[in-house]
mmCIF file of C-alpha atoms in Angstrom:
data_model
loop_
_atom_site.group_PDB
_atom_site.id
_atom_site.type_symbol
_atom_site.label_atom_id
_atom_site.label_comp_id
_atom_site.label_asym_id
_atom_site.label_seq_id
_atom_site.Cartn_x
_atom_site.Cartn_y
_atom_site.Cartn_z
ATOM 1 C CA UNK M 1 -217.247 119.696 -66.597
ATOM 2 C CA UNK M 2 -218.105 122.497 -69.058
ATOM 3 C CA UNK M 3 -217.322 122.224 -72.756
ATOM 4 C CA UNK M 4 -216.483 123.982 -75.456
ATOM 5 C CA UNK M 5 -217.518 124.247 -78.542
ATOM 6 C CA UNK M 6 -216.298 126.391 -81.422
ATOM 7 C CA UNK M 7 -216.692 127.060 -84.623
ATOM 8 C CA UNK M 8 -215.772 126.894 -87.909
ATOM 9 C CA UNK M 9 -213.119 124.337 -87.381
ATOM 10 C CA UNK M 10 -211.393 126.150 -90.708
ATOM 11 C CA UNK M 11 -212.240 128.722 -92.175
ATOM 12 C CA UNK M 12 -210.463 130.790 -95.779
ATOM 13 C CA UNK M 13 -209.899 134.300 -95.931
ATOM 14 C CA UNK M 14 -207.873 137.187 -97.436
ATOM 15 C CA UNK M 15 -206.760 140.246 -96.014
ATOM 16 C CA UNK M 16 -208.796 143.173 -94.845
ATOM 17 C CA UNK M 17 -211.484 140.535 -94.376
ATOM 18 C CA UNK M 18 -214.258 140.575 -91.237
ATOM 19 C CA UNK M 19 -213.620 137.684 -89.775
ATOM 20 C CA UNK M 20 -216.185 135.891 -86.246
ATOM 21 C CA UNK M 21 -215.009 132.753 -84.858
ATOM 22 C CA UNK M 22 -217.374 131.599 -82.614
ATOM 23 C CA UNK M 23 -217.477 129.410 -79.157
ATOM 24 C CA UNK M 24 -220.529 127.847 -77.236
ATOM 25 C CA UNK M 25 -220.144 126.718 -73.570
ATOM 26 C CA UNK M 26 -222.124 123.678 -72.609
ATOM 27 C CA UNK M 27 -223.394 125.632 -69.413
ATOM 28 C CA UNK M 28 -223.117 129.119 -68.034
ATOM 29 C CA UNK M 29 -219.542 130.360 -67.658
ATOM 30 C CA UNK M 30 -220.598 134.065 -67.274
ATOM 31 C CA UNK M 31 -218.095 136.029 -68.911
ATOM 32 C CA UNK M 32 -214.999 133.504 -67.666
ATOM 33 C CA UNK M 33 -213.674 132.886 -71.594
ATOM 34 C CA UNK M 34 -210.293 134.340 -73.208
ATOM 35 C CA UNK M 35 -209.435 133.702 -76.452
ATOM 36 C CA UNK M 36 -205.827 132.688 -77.375
ATOM 37 C CA UNK M 37 -203.880 132.686 -80.534
ATOM 38 C CA UNK M 38 -201.084 130.535 -81.989
ATOM 39 C CA UNK M 39 -198.806 130.604 -83.996
ATOM 40 C CA UNK M 40 -197.107 127.235 -85.447
ATOM 41 C CA UNK M 41 -194.328 125.939 -84.030
ATOM 42 C CA UNK M 42 -195.138 128.619 -80.468
ATOM 43 C CA UNK M 43 -196.524 129.161 -77.403
ATOM 44 C CA UNK M 44 -200.486 130.446 -77.359
ATOM 45 C CA UNK M 45 -200.386 134.711 -77.135
ATOM 46 C CA UNK M 46 -204.069 136.033 -75.483
ATOM 47 C CA UNK M 47 -205.790 138.489 -76.869
ATOM 48 C CA UNK M 48 -209.140 138.907 -74.932
ATOM 49 C CA UNK M 49 -210.141 137.549 -71.144
ATOM 50 C CA UNK M 50 -213.301 138.100 -69.979
ATOM 51 C CA UNK M 51 -214.376 137.873 -73.043
ATOM 52 C CA UNK M 52 -214.689 141.739 -74.121
ATOM 53 C CA UNK M 53 -211.093 142.271 -72.096
ATOM 54 C CA UNK M 54 -208.398 143.036 -74.624
ATOM 55 C CA UNK M 55 -205.139 142.012 -73.351
ATOM 56 C CA UNK M 56 -202.441 145.217 -72.906
ATOM 57 C CA UNK M 57 -200.514 145.226 -76.845
ATOM 58 C CA UNK M 58 -203.165 142.614 -78.746
ATOM 59 C CA UNK M 59 -204.240 145.274 -82.145
ATOM 60 C CA UNK M 60 -207.621 146.420 -81.660
ATOM 61 C CA UNK M 61 -209.023 144.779 -84.264
ATOM 62 C CA UNK M 62 -208.967 142.213 -81.970
ATOM 63 C CA UNK M 63 -212.451 142.656 -80.196
ATOM 64 C CA UNK M 64 -214.907 139.705 -78.363
ATOM 65 C CA UNK M 65 -218.803 139.332 -77.157
ATOM 66 C CA UNK M 66 -220.719 137.683 -75.387
ATOM 67 C CA UNK M 67 -224.562 136.428 -75.568
ATOM 68 C CA UNK M 68 -225.971 133.585 -72.591
ATOM 69 C CA UNK M 69 -223.327 130.959 -73.436
ATOM 70 C CA UNK M 70 -222.399 132.415 -77.063
ATOM 71 C CA UNK M 71 -218.741 133.679 -77.518
ATOM 72 C CA UNK M 72 -217.697 135.540 -80.788
ATOM 73 C CA UNK M 73 -214.088 136.728 -81.623
ATOM 74 C CA UNK M 74 -214.379 139.203 -84.179
ATOM 75 C CA UNK M 75 -210.397 140.592 -86.247
ATOM 76 C CA UNK M 76 -212.564 143.681 -88.360
ATOM 77 C CA UNK M 77 -209.651 143.332 -90.594
ATOM 78 C CA UNK M 78 -208.052 140.527 -90.638
ATOM 79 C CA UNK M 79 -204.098 141.077 -91.573
ATOM 80 C CA UNK M 80 -200.921 138.923 -92.396
ATOM 81 C CA UNK M 81 -200.041 138.282 -89.734
ATOM 82 C CA UNK M 82 -203.487 137.327 -88.080
ATOM 83 C CA UNK M 83 -203.139 133.759 -90.198
ATOM 84 C CA UNK M 84 -203.416 131.371 -87.286
ATOM 85 C CA UNK M 85 -205.401 129.092 -85.334
ATOM 86 C CA UNK M 86 -207.693 131.196 -82.126
ATOM 87 C CA UNK M 87 -207.929 128.842 -79.335
ATOM 88 C CA UNK M 88 -211.779 130.024 -76.515
ATOM 89 C CA UNK M 89 -210.758 128.655 -73.459
ATOM 90 C CA UNK M 90 -213.442 129.568 -70.630
ATOM 91 C CA UNK M 91 -211.843 129.874 -67.553
ATOM 92 C CA UNK M 92 -215.383 130.043 -64.917
ATOM 93 C CA UNK M 93 -214.302 126.305 -62.947
ATOM 94 C CA UNK M 94 -211.479 123.756 -62.298
ATOM 95 C CA UNK M 95 -211.183 121.758 -65.137
ATOM 96 C CA UNK M 96 -210.063 124.644 -67.011
ATOM 97 C CA UNK M 97 -211.289 123.393 -70.913
ATOM 98 C CA UNK M 98 -210.058 125.416 -74.434
ATOM 99 C CA UNK M 99 -212.293 124.479 -77.535
ATOM 100 C CA UNK M 100 -211.330 122.875 -80.751
ATOM 101 C CA UNK M 101 -209.774 125.992 -82.240
ATOM 102 C CA UNK M 102 -210.182 127.623 -85.968
ATOM 103 C CA UNK M 103 -207.486 127.645 -88.448
ATOM 104 C CA UNK M 104 -207.267 131.063 -90.778
ATOM 105 C CA UNK M 105 -206.004 130.146 -94.037
ATOM 106 C CA UNK M 106 -205.898 132.207 -96.880
ATOM 107 C CA UNK N 1 -189.400 140.302 -68.086
ATOM 108 C CA UNK N 2 -191.286 137.155 -68.021
ATOM 109 C CA UNK N 3 -189.749 134.351 -67.982
ATOM 110 C CA UNK N 4 -191.174 130.687 -68.348
ATOM 111 C CA UNK N 5 -188.036 128.175 -69.797
ATOM 112 C CA UNK N 6 -189.657 124.526 -69.391
ATOM 113 C CA UNK N 7 -186.937 121.361 -68.705
ATOM 114 C CA UNK N 8 -187.111 117.217 -67.975
ATOM 115 C CA UNK N 9 -189.478 116.226 -72.074
ATOM 116 C CA UNK N 10 -187.917 113.174 -73.078
ATOM 117 C CA UNK N 11 -188.689 109.511 -74.592
ATOM 118 C CA UNK N 12 -190.618 107.210 -71.515
ATOM 119 C CA UNK N 13 -191.612 104.167 -72.510
ATOM 120 C CA UNK N 14 -195.958 103.708 -71.564
ATOM 121 C CA UNK N 15 -195.976 103.643 -67.552
ATOM 122 C CA UNK N 16 -192.262 105.523 -66.938
ATOM 123 C CA UNK N 17 -192.498 108.474 -64.974
ATOM 124 C CA UNK N 18 -191.034 112.028 -65.966
ATOM 125 C CA UNK N 19 -190.608 115.082 -64.270
ATOM 126 C CA UNK N 20 -191.566 118.250 -66.085
ATOM 127 C CA UNK N 21 -189.685 122.057 -63.845
ATOM 128 C CA UNK N 22 -190.190 125.146 -65.240
ATOM 129 C CA UNK N 23 -188.311 128.206 -64.215
ATOM 130 C CA UNK N 24 -189.825 131.582 -63.486
ATOM 131 C CA UNK N 25 -188.106 134.891 -63.112
ATOM 132 C CA UNK N 26 -188.852 137.984 -64.187
ATOM 133 C CA UNK N 27 -191.964 138.242 -61.425
ATOM 134 C CA UNK N 28 -193.182 137.579 -57.553
ATOM 135 C CA UNK N 29 -193.336 134.012 -58.217
ATOM 136 C CA UNK N 30 -195.243 133.828 -54.655
ATOM 137 C CA UNK N 31 -197.551 135.528 -55.952
ATOM 138 C CA UNK N 32 -198.707 133.327 -59.145
ATOM 139 C CA UNK N 33 -201.501 130.497 -59.996
ATOM 140 C CA UNK N 34 -198.936 128.578 -62.522
ATOM 141 C CA UNK N 35 -200.688 125.933 -64.685
ATOM 142 C CA UNK N 36 -199.302 123.079 -66.800
ATOM 143 C CA UNK N 37 -201.344 122.781 -70.954
ATOM 144 C CA UNK N 38 -200.384 120.666 -72.618
ATOM 145 C CA UNK N 39 -200.604 119.566 -77.013
ATOM 146 C CA UNK N 40 -199.928 116.598 -78.735
ATOM 147 C CA UNK N 41 -198.713 116.981 -82.346
ATOM 148 C CA UNK N 42 -200.815 119.086 -84.283
ATOM 149 C CA UNK N 43 -203.726 118.874 -82.378
ATOM 150 C CA UNK N 44 -205.776 121.573 -79.614
ATOM 151 C CA UNK N 45 -204.206 122.630 -76.812
ATOM 152 C CA UNK N 46 -205.351 120.793 -73.463
ATOM 153 C CA UNK N 47 -205.594 122.154 -69.625
ATOM 154 C CA UNK N 48 -203.830 120.404 -67.576
ATOM 155 C CA UNK N 49 -203.031 121.384 -64.201
ATOM 156 C CA UNK N 50 -202.963 124.118 -62.448
ATOM 157 C CA UNK N 51 -201.867 125.562 -58.635
ATOM 158 C CA UNK N 52 -201.953 128.387 -56.241
ATOM 159 C CA UNK N 53 -199.378 130.333 -54.956
ATOM 160 C CA UNK N 54 -198.622 128.977 -52.180
ATOM 161 C CA UNK N 55 -199.561 125.463 -53.482
ATOM 162 C CA UNK N 56 -201.539 124.491 -51.116
ATOM 163 C CA UNK N 57 -204.659 124.209 -53.280
ATOM 164 C CA UNK N 58 -204.240 122.242 -56.625
ATOM 165 C CA UNK N 59 -206.533 121.094 -59.556
ATOM 166 C CA UNK N 60 -205.609 119.065 -62.920
ATOM 167 C CA UNK N 61 -207.369 117.203 -65.617
ATOM 168 C CA UNK N 62 -210.024 114.499 -66.021
ATOM 169 C CA UNK N 63 -207.333 112.658 -67.274
ATOM 170 C CA UNK N 64 -204.144 112.960 -65.778
ATOM 171 C CA UNK N 65 -206.138 112.768 -62.218
ATOM 172 C CA UNK N 66 -204.986 110.188 -59.930
ATOM 173 C CA UNK N 67 -201.259 110.313 -62.331
ATOM 174 C CA UNK N 68 -199.782 113.194 -62.328
ATOM 175 C CA UNK N 69 -198.795 115.693 -58.891
ATOM 176 C CA UNK N 70 -197.998 119.935 -59.433
ATOM 177 C CA UNK N 71 -195.707 121.419 -57.528
ATOM 178 C CA UNK N 72 -193.670 124.275 -57.507
ATOM 179 C CA UNK N 73 -190.909 125.282 -55.123
ATOM 180 C CA UNK N 74 -191.065 129.032 -53.975
ATOM 181 C CA UNK N 75 -187.552 129.691 -52.445
ATOM 182 C CA UNK N 76 -186.330 128.173 -55.722
ATOM 183 C CA UNK N 77 -189.076 129.593 -57.988
ATOM 184 C CA UNK N 78 -189.597 126.862 -59.745
ATOM 185 C CA UNK N 79 -192.592 125.226 -61.179
ATOM 186 C CA UNK N 80 -192.823 120.678 -61.169
ATOM 187 C CA UNK N 81 -195.157 118.409 -62.852
ATOM 188 C CA UNK N 82 -194.323 114.612 -61.901
ATOM 189 C CA UNK N 83 -196.251 112.279 -64.734
ATOM 190 C CA UNK N 84 -196.408 108.515 -63.388
ATOM 191 C CA UNK N 85 -197.086 106.030 -64.927
ATOM 192 C CA UNK N 86 -197.693 107.664 -68.934
ATOM 193 C CA UNK N 87 -199.767 106.443 -71.464
ATOM 194 C CA UNK N 88 -198.909 107.010 -74.987
ATOM 195 C CA UNK N 89 -201.540 109.489 -75.325
ATOM 196 C CA UNK N 90 -199.817 111.563 -72.778
ATOM 197 C CA UNK N 91 -197.665 112.354 -75.571
ATOM 198 C CA UNK N 92 -197.187 115.705 -76.268
ATOM 199 C CA UNK N 93 -195.386 119.321 -75.977
ATOM 200 C CA UNK N 94 -195.740 120.431 -72.332
ATOM 201 C CA UNK N 95 -196.180 124.243 -71.937
ATOM 202 C CA UNK N 96 -195.611 125.905 -67.987
ATOM 203 C CA UNK N 97 -197.778 129.841 -68.263
ATOM 204 C CA UNK N 98 -198.841 132.602 -65.744
ATOM 205 C CA UNK N 99 -201.781 133.540 -64.130
ATOM 206 C CA UNK N 100 -202.833 136.302 -65.578
ATOM 207 C CA UNK N 101 -202.444 138.620 -62.737
ATOM 208 C CA UNK N 102 -201.883 138.086 -58.965
ATOM 209 C CA UNK N 103 -204.995 136.006 -57.388
ATOM 210 C CA UNK N 104 -206.140 135.051 -61.129
ATOM 211 C CA UNK N 105 -206.375 131.374 -61.384
ATOM 212 C CA UNK N 106 -208.254 130.806 -64.694
ATOM 213 C CA UNK N 107 -206.529 133.422 -67.030
ATOM 214 C CA UNK N 108 -202.565 133.146 -68.582
ATOM 215 C CA UNK N 109 -200.810 135.144 -69.841
ATOM 216 C CA UNK N 110 -197.440 133.902 -70.192
ATOM 217 C CA UNK N 111 -196.199 130.576 -71.545
ATOM 218 C CA UNK N 112 -192.909 129.165 -71.580
ATOM 219 C CA UNK N 113 -191.024 127.380 -75.002
ATOM 220 C CA UNK N 114 -192.550 124.315 -74.430
ATOM 221 C CA UNK N 115 -190.522 120.581 -73.744
ATOM 222 C CA UNK N 116 -192.175 117.880 -75.766
ATOM 223 C CA UNK N 117 -192.929 113.844 -73.764
ATOM 224 C CA UNK N 118 -192.596 111.515 -76.446
ATOM 225 C CA UNK N 119 -194.313 108.122 -74.483
ATOM 226 C CA UNK N 120 -193.103 105.052 -76.633
ATOM 227 C CA UNK N 121 -192.048 101.643 -76.460
#
């Protein structure tokens, strides 16, 4: 199975900050990497798919990139509504696997 | 509008069984891969299973293989998850989710509200 290692597990940031979250795959997954946002008590929301494609309706301050087996989610200017937990997920092969999550706190 | 509504969760004893359902509307159900994803209280997301549009192709997480069965009834636009031999570690909110686009098997974009399964004596 492909393991997804996400870092950091949590971070503290302020409104307006640039935030970067990373995810590393245990083997090559091409660009088959998605990013989800989850707020407490809510279902996850797809932000980025195929490593760098912005899902419809998602603000452009969110972006994704990849380099080999390393993937990055960047929030260019953190907004109050962005405080949440973020998960990466590989869609390359079954069983699909998620990273452990990154909680973004004030 | 895509809608996914899960049902069937509840309290069950270890070793017991439960069948979850997910009623889908607002899209061509039979054309999409469908998934189950779970989340234990206070923990992260864990993918459980997926099924293709006509039900001929299924995959499972290692932790549930042999105990859980995913299925679908395209005539009723409903997804199911039959869970047998339940363990305490299966306690979680179970979400059903839809594939991003027709033919896309690994990415989900629409989620239900979740149904809580509690395995305890």
